[in-house]
Tab-separated table of C-alpha atoms and ligand atoms in Angstrom:
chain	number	residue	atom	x	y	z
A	214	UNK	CA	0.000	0.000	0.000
A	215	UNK	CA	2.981	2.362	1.025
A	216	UNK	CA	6.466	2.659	-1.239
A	217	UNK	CA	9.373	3.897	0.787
A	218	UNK	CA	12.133	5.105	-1.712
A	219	UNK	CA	15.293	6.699	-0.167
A	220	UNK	CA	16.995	6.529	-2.852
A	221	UNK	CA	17.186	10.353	-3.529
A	222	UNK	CA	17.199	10.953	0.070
A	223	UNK	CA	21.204	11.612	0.431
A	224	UNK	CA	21.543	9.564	3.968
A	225	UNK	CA	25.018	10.138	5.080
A	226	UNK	CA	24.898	7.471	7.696
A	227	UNK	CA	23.842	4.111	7.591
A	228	UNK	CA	20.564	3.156	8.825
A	229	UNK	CA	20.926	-0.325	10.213
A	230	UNK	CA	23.161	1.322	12.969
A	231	UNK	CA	20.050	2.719	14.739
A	232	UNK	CA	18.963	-0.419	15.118
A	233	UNK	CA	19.159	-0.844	18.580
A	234	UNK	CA	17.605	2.440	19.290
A	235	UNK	CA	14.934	1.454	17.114
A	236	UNK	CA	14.442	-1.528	18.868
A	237	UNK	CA	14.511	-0.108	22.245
A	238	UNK	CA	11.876	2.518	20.969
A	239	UNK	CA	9.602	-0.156	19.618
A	240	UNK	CA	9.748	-1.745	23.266
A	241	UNK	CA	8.719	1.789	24.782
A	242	UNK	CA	5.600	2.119	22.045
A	243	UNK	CA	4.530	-1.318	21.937
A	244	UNK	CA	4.852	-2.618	25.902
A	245	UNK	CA	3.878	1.004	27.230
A	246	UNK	CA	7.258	1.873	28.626
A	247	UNK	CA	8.481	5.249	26.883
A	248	UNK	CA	7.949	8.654	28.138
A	249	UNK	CA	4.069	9.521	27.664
A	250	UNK	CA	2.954	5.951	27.945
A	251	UNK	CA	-0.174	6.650	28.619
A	252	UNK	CA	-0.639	7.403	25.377
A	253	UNK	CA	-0.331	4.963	23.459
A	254	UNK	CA	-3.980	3.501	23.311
A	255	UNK	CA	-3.645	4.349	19.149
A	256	UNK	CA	-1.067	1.510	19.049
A	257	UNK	CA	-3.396	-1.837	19.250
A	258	UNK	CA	-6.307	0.593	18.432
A	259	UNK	CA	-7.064	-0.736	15.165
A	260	UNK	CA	-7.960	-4.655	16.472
A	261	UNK	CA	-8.855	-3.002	20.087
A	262	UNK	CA	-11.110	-0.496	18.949
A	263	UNK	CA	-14.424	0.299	20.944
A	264	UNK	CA	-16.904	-1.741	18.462
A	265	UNK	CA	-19.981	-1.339	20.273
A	266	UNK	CA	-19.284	2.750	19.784
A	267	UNK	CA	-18.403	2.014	15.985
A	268	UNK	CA	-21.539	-0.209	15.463
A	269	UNK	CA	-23.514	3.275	17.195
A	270	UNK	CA	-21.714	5.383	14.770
A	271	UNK	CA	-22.619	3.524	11.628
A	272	UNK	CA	-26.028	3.352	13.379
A	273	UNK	CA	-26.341	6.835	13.743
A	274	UNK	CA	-25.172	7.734	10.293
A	275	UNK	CA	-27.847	5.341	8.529
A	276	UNK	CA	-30.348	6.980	10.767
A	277	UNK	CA	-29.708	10.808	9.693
A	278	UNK	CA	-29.136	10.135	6.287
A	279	UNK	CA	-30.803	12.215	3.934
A	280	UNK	CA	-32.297	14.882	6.847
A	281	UNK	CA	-29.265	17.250	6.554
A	282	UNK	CA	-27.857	19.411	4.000
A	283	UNK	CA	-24.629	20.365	5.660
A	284	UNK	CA	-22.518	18.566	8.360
A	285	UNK	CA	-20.804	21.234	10.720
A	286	UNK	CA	-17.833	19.909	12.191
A	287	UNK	CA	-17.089	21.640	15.413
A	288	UNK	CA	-13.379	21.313	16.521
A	289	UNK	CA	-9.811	22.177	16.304
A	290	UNK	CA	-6.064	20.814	15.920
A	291	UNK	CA	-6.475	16.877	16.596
A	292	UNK	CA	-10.042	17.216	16.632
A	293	UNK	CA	-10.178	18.561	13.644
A	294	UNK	CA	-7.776	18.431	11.241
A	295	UNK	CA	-7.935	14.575	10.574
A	296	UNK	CA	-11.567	14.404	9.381
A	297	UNK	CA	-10.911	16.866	7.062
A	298	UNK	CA	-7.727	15.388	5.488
A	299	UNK	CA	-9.643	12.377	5.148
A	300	UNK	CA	-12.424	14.115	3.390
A	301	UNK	CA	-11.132	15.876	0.838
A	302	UNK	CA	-8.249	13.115	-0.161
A	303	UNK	CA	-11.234	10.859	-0.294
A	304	UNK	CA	-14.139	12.878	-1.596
A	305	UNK	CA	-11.966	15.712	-3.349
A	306	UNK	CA	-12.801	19.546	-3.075
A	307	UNK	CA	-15.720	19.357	-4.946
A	308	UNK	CA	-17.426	16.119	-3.664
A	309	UNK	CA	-20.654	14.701	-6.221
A	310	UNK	CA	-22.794	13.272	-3.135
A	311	UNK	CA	-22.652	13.177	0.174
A	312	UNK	CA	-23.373	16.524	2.450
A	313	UNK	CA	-21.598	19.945	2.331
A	314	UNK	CA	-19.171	19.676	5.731
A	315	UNK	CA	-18.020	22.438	7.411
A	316	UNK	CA	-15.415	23.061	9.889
A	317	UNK	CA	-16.338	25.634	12.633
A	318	UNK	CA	-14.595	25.811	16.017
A	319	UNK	CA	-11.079	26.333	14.578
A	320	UNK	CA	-10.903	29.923	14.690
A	321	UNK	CA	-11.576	33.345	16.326
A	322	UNK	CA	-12.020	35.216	12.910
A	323	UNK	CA	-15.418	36.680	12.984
A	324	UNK	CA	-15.448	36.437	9.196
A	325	UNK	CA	-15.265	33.145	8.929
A	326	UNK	CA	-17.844	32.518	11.658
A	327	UNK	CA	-20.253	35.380	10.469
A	328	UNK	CA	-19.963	34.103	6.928
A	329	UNK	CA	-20.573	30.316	7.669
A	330	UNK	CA	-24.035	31.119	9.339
A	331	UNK	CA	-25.034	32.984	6.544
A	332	UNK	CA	-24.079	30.292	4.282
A	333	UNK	CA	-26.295	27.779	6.016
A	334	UNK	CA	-29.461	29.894	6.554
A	335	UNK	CA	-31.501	27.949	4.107
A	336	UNK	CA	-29.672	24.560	4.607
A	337	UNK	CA	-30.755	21.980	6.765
A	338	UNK	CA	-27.845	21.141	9.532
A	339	UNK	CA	-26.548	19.304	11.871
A	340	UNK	CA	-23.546	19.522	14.402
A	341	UNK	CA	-20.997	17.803	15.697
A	342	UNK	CA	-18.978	18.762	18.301
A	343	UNK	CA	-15.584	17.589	19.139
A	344	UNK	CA	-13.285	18.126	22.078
A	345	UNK	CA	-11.397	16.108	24.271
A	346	UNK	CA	-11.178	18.541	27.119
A	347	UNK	CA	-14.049	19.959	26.517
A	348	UNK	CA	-12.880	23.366	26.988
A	349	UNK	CA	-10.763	24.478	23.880
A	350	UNK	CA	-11.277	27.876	23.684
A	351	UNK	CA	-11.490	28.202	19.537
A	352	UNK	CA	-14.105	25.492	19.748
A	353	UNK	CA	-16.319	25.982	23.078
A	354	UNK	CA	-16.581	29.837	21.459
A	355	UNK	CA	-18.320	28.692	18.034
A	356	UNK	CA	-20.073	25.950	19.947
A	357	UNK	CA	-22.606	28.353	22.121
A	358	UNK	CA	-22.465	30.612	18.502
A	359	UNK	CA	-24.164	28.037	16.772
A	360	UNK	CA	-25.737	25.940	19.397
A	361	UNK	CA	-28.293	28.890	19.853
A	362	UNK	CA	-28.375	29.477	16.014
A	363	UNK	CA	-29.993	25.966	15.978
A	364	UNK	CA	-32.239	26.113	19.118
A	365	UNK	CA	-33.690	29.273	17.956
A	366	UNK	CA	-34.080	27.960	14.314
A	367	UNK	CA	-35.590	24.347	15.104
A	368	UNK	CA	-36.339	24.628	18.777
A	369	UNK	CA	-34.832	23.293	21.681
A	370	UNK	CA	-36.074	19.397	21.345
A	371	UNK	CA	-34.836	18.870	17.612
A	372	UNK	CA	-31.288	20.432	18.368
A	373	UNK	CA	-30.948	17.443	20.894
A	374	UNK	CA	-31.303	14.947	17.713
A	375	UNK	CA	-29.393	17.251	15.771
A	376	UNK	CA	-26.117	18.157	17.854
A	377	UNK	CA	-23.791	15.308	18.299
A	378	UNK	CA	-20.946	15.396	21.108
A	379	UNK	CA	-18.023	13.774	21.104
A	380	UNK	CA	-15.929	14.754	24.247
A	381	UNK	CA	-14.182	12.561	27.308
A	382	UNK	CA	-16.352	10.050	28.586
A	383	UNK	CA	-16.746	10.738	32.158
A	384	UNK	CA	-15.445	14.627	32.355
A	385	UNK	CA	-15.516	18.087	31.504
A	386	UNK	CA	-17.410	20.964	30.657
A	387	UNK	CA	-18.793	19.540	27.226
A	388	UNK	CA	-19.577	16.394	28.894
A	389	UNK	CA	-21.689	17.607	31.574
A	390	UNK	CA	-23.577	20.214	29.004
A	391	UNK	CA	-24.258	17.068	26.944
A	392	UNK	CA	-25.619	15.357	29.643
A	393	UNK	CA	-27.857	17.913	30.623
A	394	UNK	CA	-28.992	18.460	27.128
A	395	UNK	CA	-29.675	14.741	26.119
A	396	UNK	CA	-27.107	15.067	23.346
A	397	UNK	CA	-26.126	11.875	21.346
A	398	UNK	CA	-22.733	11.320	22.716
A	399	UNK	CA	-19.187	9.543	21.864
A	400	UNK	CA	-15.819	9.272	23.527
A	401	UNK	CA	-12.548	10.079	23.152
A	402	UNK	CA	-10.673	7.234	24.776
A	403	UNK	CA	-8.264	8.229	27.649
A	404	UNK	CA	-5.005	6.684	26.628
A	405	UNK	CA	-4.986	8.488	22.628
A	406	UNK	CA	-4.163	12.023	22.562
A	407	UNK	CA	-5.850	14.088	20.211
A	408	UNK	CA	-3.877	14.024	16.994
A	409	UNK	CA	-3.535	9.939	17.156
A	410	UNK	CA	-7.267	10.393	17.310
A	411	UNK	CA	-8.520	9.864	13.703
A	412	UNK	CA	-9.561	6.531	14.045
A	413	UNK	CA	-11.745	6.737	17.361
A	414	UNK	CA	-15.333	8.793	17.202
A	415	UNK	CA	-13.084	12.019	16.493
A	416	UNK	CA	-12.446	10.763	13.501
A	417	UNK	CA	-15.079	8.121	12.500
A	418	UNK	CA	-18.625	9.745	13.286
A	419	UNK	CA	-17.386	12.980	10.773
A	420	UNK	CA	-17.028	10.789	8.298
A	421	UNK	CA	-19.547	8.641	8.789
A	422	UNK	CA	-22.150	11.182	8.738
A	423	UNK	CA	-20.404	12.630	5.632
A	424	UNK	CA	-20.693	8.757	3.936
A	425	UNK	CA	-17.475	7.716	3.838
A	426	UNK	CA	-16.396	4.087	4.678
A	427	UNK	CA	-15.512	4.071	7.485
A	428	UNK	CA	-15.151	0.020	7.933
A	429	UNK	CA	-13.091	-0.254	4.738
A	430	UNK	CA	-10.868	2.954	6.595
A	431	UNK	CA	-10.739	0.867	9.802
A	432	UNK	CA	-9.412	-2.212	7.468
A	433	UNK	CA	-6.369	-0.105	6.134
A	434	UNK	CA	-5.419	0.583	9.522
A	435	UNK	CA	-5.556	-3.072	10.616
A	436	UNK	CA	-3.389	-3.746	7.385
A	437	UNK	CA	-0.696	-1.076	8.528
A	438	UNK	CA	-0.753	-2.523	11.755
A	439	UNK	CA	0.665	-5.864	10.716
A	440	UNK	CA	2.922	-4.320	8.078
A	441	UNK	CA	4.752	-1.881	10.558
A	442	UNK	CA	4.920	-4.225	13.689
A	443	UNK	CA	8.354	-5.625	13.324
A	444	UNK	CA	11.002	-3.544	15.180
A	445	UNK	CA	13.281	-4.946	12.592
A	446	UNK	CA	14.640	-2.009	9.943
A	447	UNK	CA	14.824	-4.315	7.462
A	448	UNK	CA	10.914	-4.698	7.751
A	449	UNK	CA	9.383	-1.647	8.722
A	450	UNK	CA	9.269	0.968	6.419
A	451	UNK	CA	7.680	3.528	8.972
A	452	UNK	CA	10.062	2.913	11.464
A	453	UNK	CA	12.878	3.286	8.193
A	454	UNK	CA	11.029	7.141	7.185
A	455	UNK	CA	11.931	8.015	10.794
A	456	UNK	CA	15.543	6.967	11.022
A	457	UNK	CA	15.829	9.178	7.926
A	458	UNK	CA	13.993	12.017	8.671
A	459	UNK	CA	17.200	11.522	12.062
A	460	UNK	CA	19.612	11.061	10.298
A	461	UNK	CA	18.654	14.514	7.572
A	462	UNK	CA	18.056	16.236	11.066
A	463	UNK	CA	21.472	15.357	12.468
A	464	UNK	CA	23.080	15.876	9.176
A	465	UNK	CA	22.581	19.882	9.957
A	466	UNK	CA	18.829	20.232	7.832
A	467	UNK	CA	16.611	21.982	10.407
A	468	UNK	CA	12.899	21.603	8.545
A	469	UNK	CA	11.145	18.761	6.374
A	470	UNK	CA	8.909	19.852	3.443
A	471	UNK	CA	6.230	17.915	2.924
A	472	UNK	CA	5.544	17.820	-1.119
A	473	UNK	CA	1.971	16.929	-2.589
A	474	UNK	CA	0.819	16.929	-6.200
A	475	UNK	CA	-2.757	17.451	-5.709
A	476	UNK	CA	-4.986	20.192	-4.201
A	477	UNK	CA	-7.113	18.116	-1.919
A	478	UNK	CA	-3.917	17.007	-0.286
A	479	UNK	CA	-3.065	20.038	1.395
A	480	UNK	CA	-5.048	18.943	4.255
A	481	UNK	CA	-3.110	15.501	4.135
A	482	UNK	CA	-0.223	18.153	5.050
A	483	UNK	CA	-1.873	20.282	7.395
A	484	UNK	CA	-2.350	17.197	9.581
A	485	UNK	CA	0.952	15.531	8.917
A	486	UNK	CA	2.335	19.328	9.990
A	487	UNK	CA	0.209	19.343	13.535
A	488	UNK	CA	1.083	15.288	13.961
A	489	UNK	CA	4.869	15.819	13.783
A	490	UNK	CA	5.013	19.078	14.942
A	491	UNK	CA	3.145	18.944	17.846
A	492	UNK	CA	4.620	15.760	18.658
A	493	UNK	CA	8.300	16.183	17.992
A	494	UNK	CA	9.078	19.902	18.502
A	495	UNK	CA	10.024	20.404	22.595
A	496	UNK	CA	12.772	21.064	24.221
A	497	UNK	CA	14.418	22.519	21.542
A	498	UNK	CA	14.278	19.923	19.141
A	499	UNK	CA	12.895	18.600	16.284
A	500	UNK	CA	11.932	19.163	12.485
A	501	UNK	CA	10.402	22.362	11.388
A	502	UNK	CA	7.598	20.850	9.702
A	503	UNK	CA	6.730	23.133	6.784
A	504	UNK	CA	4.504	21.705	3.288
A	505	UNK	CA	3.581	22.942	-0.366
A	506	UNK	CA	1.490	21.931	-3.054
A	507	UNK	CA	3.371	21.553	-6.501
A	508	UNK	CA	3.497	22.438	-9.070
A	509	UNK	CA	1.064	25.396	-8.147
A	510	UNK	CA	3.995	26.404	-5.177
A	511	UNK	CA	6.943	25.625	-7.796
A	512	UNK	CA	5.797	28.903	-8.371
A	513	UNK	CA	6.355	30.018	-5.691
A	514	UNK	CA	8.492	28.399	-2.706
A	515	UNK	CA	9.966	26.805	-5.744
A	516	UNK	CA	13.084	29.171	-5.964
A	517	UNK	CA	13.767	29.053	-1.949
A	518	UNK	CA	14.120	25.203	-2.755
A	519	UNK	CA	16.361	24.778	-5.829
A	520	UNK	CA	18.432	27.757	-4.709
A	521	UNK	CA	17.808	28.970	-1.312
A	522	UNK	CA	19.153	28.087	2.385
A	523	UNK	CA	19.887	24.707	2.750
A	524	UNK	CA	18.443	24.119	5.076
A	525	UNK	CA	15.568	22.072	4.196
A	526	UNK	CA	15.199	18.238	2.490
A	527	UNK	CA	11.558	17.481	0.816
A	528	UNK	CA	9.455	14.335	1.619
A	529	UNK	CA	7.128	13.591	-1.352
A	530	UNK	CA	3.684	12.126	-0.401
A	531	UNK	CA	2.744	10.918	-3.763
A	532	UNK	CA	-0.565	8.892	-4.515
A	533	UNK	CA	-0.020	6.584	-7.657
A	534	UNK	CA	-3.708	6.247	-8.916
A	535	UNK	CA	-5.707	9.173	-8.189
A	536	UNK	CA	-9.267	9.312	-10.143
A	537	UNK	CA	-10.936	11.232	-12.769
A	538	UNK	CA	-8.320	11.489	-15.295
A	539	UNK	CA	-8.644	13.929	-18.293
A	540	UNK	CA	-6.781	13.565	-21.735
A	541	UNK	CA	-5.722	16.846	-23.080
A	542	UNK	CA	-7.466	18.176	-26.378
A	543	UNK	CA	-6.251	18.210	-29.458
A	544	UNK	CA	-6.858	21.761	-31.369
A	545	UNK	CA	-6.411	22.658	-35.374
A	546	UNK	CA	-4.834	25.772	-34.742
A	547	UNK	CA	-2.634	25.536	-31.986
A	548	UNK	CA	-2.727	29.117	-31.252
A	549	UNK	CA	-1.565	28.613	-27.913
A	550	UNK	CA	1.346	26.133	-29.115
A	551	UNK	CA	0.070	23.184	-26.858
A	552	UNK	CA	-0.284	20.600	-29.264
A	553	UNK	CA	2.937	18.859	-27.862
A	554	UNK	CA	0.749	17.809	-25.553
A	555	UNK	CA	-2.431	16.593	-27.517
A	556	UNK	CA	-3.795	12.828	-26.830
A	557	UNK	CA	-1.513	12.986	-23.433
A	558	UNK	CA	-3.322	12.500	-20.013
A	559	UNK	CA	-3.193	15.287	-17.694
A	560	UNK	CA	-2.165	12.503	-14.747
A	561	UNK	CA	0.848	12.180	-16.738
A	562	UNK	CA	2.058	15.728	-17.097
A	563	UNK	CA	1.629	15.886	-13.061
A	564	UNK	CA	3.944	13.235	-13.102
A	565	UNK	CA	6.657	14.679	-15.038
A	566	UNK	CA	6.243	17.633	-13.438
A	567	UNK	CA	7.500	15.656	-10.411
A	568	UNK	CA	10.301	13.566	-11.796
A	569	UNK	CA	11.116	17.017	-13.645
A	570	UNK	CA	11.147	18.973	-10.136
A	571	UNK	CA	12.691	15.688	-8.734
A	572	UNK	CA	15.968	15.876	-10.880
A	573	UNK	CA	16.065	19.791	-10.095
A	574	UNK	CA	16.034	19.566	-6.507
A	575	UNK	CA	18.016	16.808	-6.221
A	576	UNK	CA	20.978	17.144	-8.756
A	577	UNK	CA	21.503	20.741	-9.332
A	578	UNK	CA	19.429	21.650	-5.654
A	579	UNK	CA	21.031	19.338	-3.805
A	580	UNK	CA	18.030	18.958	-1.451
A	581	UNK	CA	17.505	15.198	-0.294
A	582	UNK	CA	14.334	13.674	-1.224
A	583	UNK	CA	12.583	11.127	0.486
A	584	UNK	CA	9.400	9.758	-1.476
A	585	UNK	CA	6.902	7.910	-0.103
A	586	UNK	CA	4.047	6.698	-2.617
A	587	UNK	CA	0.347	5.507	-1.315
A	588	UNK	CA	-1.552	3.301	-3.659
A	589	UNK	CA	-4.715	4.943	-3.929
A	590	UNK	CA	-6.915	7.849	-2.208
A	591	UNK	CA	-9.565	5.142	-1.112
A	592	UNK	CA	-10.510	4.916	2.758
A	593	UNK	CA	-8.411	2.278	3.168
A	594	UNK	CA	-5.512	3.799	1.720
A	595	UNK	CA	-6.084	6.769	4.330
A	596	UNK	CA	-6.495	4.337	7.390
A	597	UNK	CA	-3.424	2.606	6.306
A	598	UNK	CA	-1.002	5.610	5.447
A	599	UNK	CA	-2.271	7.747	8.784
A	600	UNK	CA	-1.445	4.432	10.987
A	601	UNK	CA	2.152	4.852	8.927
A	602	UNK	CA	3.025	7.834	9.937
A	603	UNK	CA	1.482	7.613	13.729
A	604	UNK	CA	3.663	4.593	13.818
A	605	UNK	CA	6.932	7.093	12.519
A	606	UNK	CA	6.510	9.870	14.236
A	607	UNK	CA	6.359	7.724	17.367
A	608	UNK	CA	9.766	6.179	16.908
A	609	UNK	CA	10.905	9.776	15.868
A	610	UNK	CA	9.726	11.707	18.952
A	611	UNK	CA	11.550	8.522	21.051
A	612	UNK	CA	14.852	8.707	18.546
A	613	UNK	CA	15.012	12.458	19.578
A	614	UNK	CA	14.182	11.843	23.242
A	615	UNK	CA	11.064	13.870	23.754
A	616	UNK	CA	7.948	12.885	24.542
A	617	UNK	CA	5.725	12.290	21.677
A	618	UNK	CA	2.456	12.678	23.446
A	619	UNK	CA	1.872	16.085	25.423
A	620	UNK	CA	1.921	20.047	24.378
A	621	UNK	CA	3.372	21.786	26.956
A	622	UNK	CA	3.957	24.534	24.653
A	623	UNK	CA	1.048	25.426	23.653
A	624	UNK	CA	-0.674	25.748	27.237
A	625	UNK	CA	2.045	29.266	27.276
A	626	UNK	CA	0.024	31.280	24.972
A	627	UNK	CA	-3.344	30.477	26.477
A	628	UNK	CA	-2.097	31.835	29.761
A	629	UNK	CA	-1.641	35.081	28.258
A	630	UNK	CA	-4.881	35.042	26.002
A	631	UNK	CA	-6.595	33.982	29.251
A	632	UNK	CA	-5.345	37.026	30.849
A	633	UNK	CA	-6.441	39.706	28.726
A	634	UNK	CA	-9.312	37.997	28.260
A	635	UNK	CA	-10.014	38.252	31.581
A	636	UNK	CA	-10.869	34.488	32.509
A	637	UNK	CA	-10.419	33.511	35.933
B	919	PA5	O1	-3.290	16.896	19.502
B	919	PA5	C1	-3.767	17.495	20.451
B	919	PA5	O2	-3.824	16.979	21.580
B	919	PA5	C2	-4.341	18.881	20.293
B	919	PA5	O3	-4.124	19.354	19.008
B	919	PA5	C3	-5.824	18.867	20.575
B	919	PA5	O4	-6.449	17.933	19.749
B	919	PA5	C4	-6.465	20.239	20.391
B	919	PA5	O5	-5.822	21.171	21.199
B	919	PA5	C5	-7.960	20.203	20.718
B	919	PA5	O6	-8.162	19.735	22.013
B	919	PA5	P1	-9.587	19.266	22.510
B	919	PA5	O7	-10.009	18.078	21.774
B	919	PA5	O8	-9.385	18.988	23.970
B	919	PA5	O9	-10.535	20.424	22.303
């Protein structure tokens, strides 16, 4: 399903000597004995998973079909940015069925949040609302926004059937409210943090309610599973992608680019971006995890790479067979001189464009590459490459020494917000 190829990556050490500290890692993820063990519930998740609460999710999603026009997705960061990297890799940016879904809960722009509940005024909705804590900020904020919007519009009784929680299952502010309010509700397990959540309810009941497979996505991860549960380097390609990304790190290159060659990827990125970031940059470590969208950024971050600070290598997330392919028109008079092109499919000029770029950043950029190729943009292509990269940016975070599971960092900010906002 996944093709490592380090071939252009430009390793200057050899990987089987972090064996043992691969091996040691593996111990720590798989037997719960690293820092931040008590997160690592998303390891044996995809046999272990809760399948009374999956059976209730597929439940619930036959049973709202067809009554809503738009899905609003209520969440931020983990709780958030999964779902919709699944979506649009799956359905695309301009999906042919299923509902309109729309994230809320993700910012404090007033635009945004004005513009969305004008957009919905004559579309029939329904929310779900996603938060571990139950008290993020971004999210609790749009929550009471649009909570009233659909009280006042249907009345409180049909907001209970139409407002979905998914929040801890025994604490917290959004647990208690959805108590009191009869909500539908789903957990969040304890031991999986919030962006190695996209294959519990988080994750799941977005998806399902937006019609996506979510058994075939659940399969992919059970696949990945038994592909990447070898400690051995000569096995596990995951485990190989993060004794690279190392080694490039040690080797003086301070960020990782993270390369797509199709729009509804971007997302793909955004999450990759929160997973390792969040996970891997603390106590001064870690990869700057930056992304772009080629060609369309070729025009643009595509000078910094060829011939800018080198201080960057590219990992290529490339999809071999993406859908809805389109063979370029011939025309008589070739005004516009494209005719070199005629009878071609456009699939293919993407992927010259990126063996073209490939040659150019790696021979005259001198930028490593690493490429890693999925087979498809099906479900079970997402389950399994998501479970690849939870899997390497676990044995990352313990190659570095930090703790791939908390976010101390980001609590330092909300201090200071919290202050001028005046909370207690
Ligand atoms: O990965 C994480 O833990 C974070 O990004 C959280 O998911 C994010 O801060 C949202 O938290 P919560 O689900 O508690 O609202």
């Amino acid at each position: 399903m996944i093709k490592l190829d380090l071939s252009y990556a430009k390793l200057d050490e050899d990987l089987d000597a972090y064996q043992d500290k691969v091996s040691e890692a593996h111990k720590w993820l798989h037997e719960k004995t690293g820092k931040g063990s008590d997160y690592v519930g998303w390891v044996e998740w995809p046999y272990d998973y809760d399948k009374e609460e999956f059976d209730r999710i597929i439940a619930l999603s036959e049973k709202l079909k067809g009554k809503y026009d738009v899905l609003l997705v209520c969440g931020i960061g983990g709780s958030y940015l999964g779902a919709r990297a699944a979506l649009e890799m799956i359905r695309g940016l301009f999906p042919a069925d299923g509902p309109e879904v729309i994230f809320i809960g993700n910012t404090f722009s007033h635009t945004y949040i004005s513009q969305v509940l004008k957009h919905i005024e004559d579309k029939e909705v329904i929310l779900n609302v996603i938060s571990k804590s139950g008290t993020t900020t971004e999210t609790a904020l749009a929550f009471r926004i649009f909570k009233q919007y659909i009280e006042k519009r249907y009345g409180k009784e049909e907001a209970r059937w139409r407002i979905i929680a998914t929040t801890d299952k025994n604490k917290g502010t959004l647990k208690e409210l959805s108590d009191k309010e009869g909500y539908e509700e789903f957990a969040v397990p304890d031991d999986i943090g919030g962006r190695y959540s996209v294959f519990t309810a988080v994750g799941l009941l977005p998806l399902a309610l937006a019609g996506v497979d979510i058994r075939e996505l659940m399969e992919g991860a059970r696949e990945a599973h038994e592909a990447y549960k070898s400690d051995s380097l000569k096995e596990n390609d995951a485990y190989k992608y993060a004794v690279a990304r190392r080694i490039l790190n040690n080797s003086g290159y301070k960020s990782e680019m993270f390369v797509t060659y199709h729009l509804q990827l971007t997302m793909i990125a955004e999450w990759w971006k929160q997973l390792f970031g969040e996970s891997e940059g603390k106590d001064g470590n870690g990869l700057l995890p930056t992304s772009v969208c080629y060609s369309t950024d070729l025009h643009s971050l595509g000078q910094f790479v060829q011939d800018g600070n080198k201080c960057l290598f590219e990992t290529l997330f490339l999809i071999e067979n993406m859908p809805l392919d389109i063979v370029f028109p011939d025309d008589k008079e070739n005004l516009d001189g494209m005719n070199y092109l005629s009878g071609k499919n456009i699939s293919w000029v993407n992927e010259m464009a990126m063996k073209g770029t490939l040659s150019a950043h790696t021979e005259e950029g001198n930028v490593p590459n690493i490429l890693i190729t999925l087979k498809d943009n099906s479900p079970r292509a997402f389950g399994y490459m998501i479970y690849f990269f939870f899997k390497a940016c676990g044995m990352s975070c313990y190659l570095v020494g930090v703790n791939p599971f908390n976010q101390p960092g980001v609590e330092v900010y909300k201090k200071k917000m919290f202050k001028l906002l005046g909370k207690e």
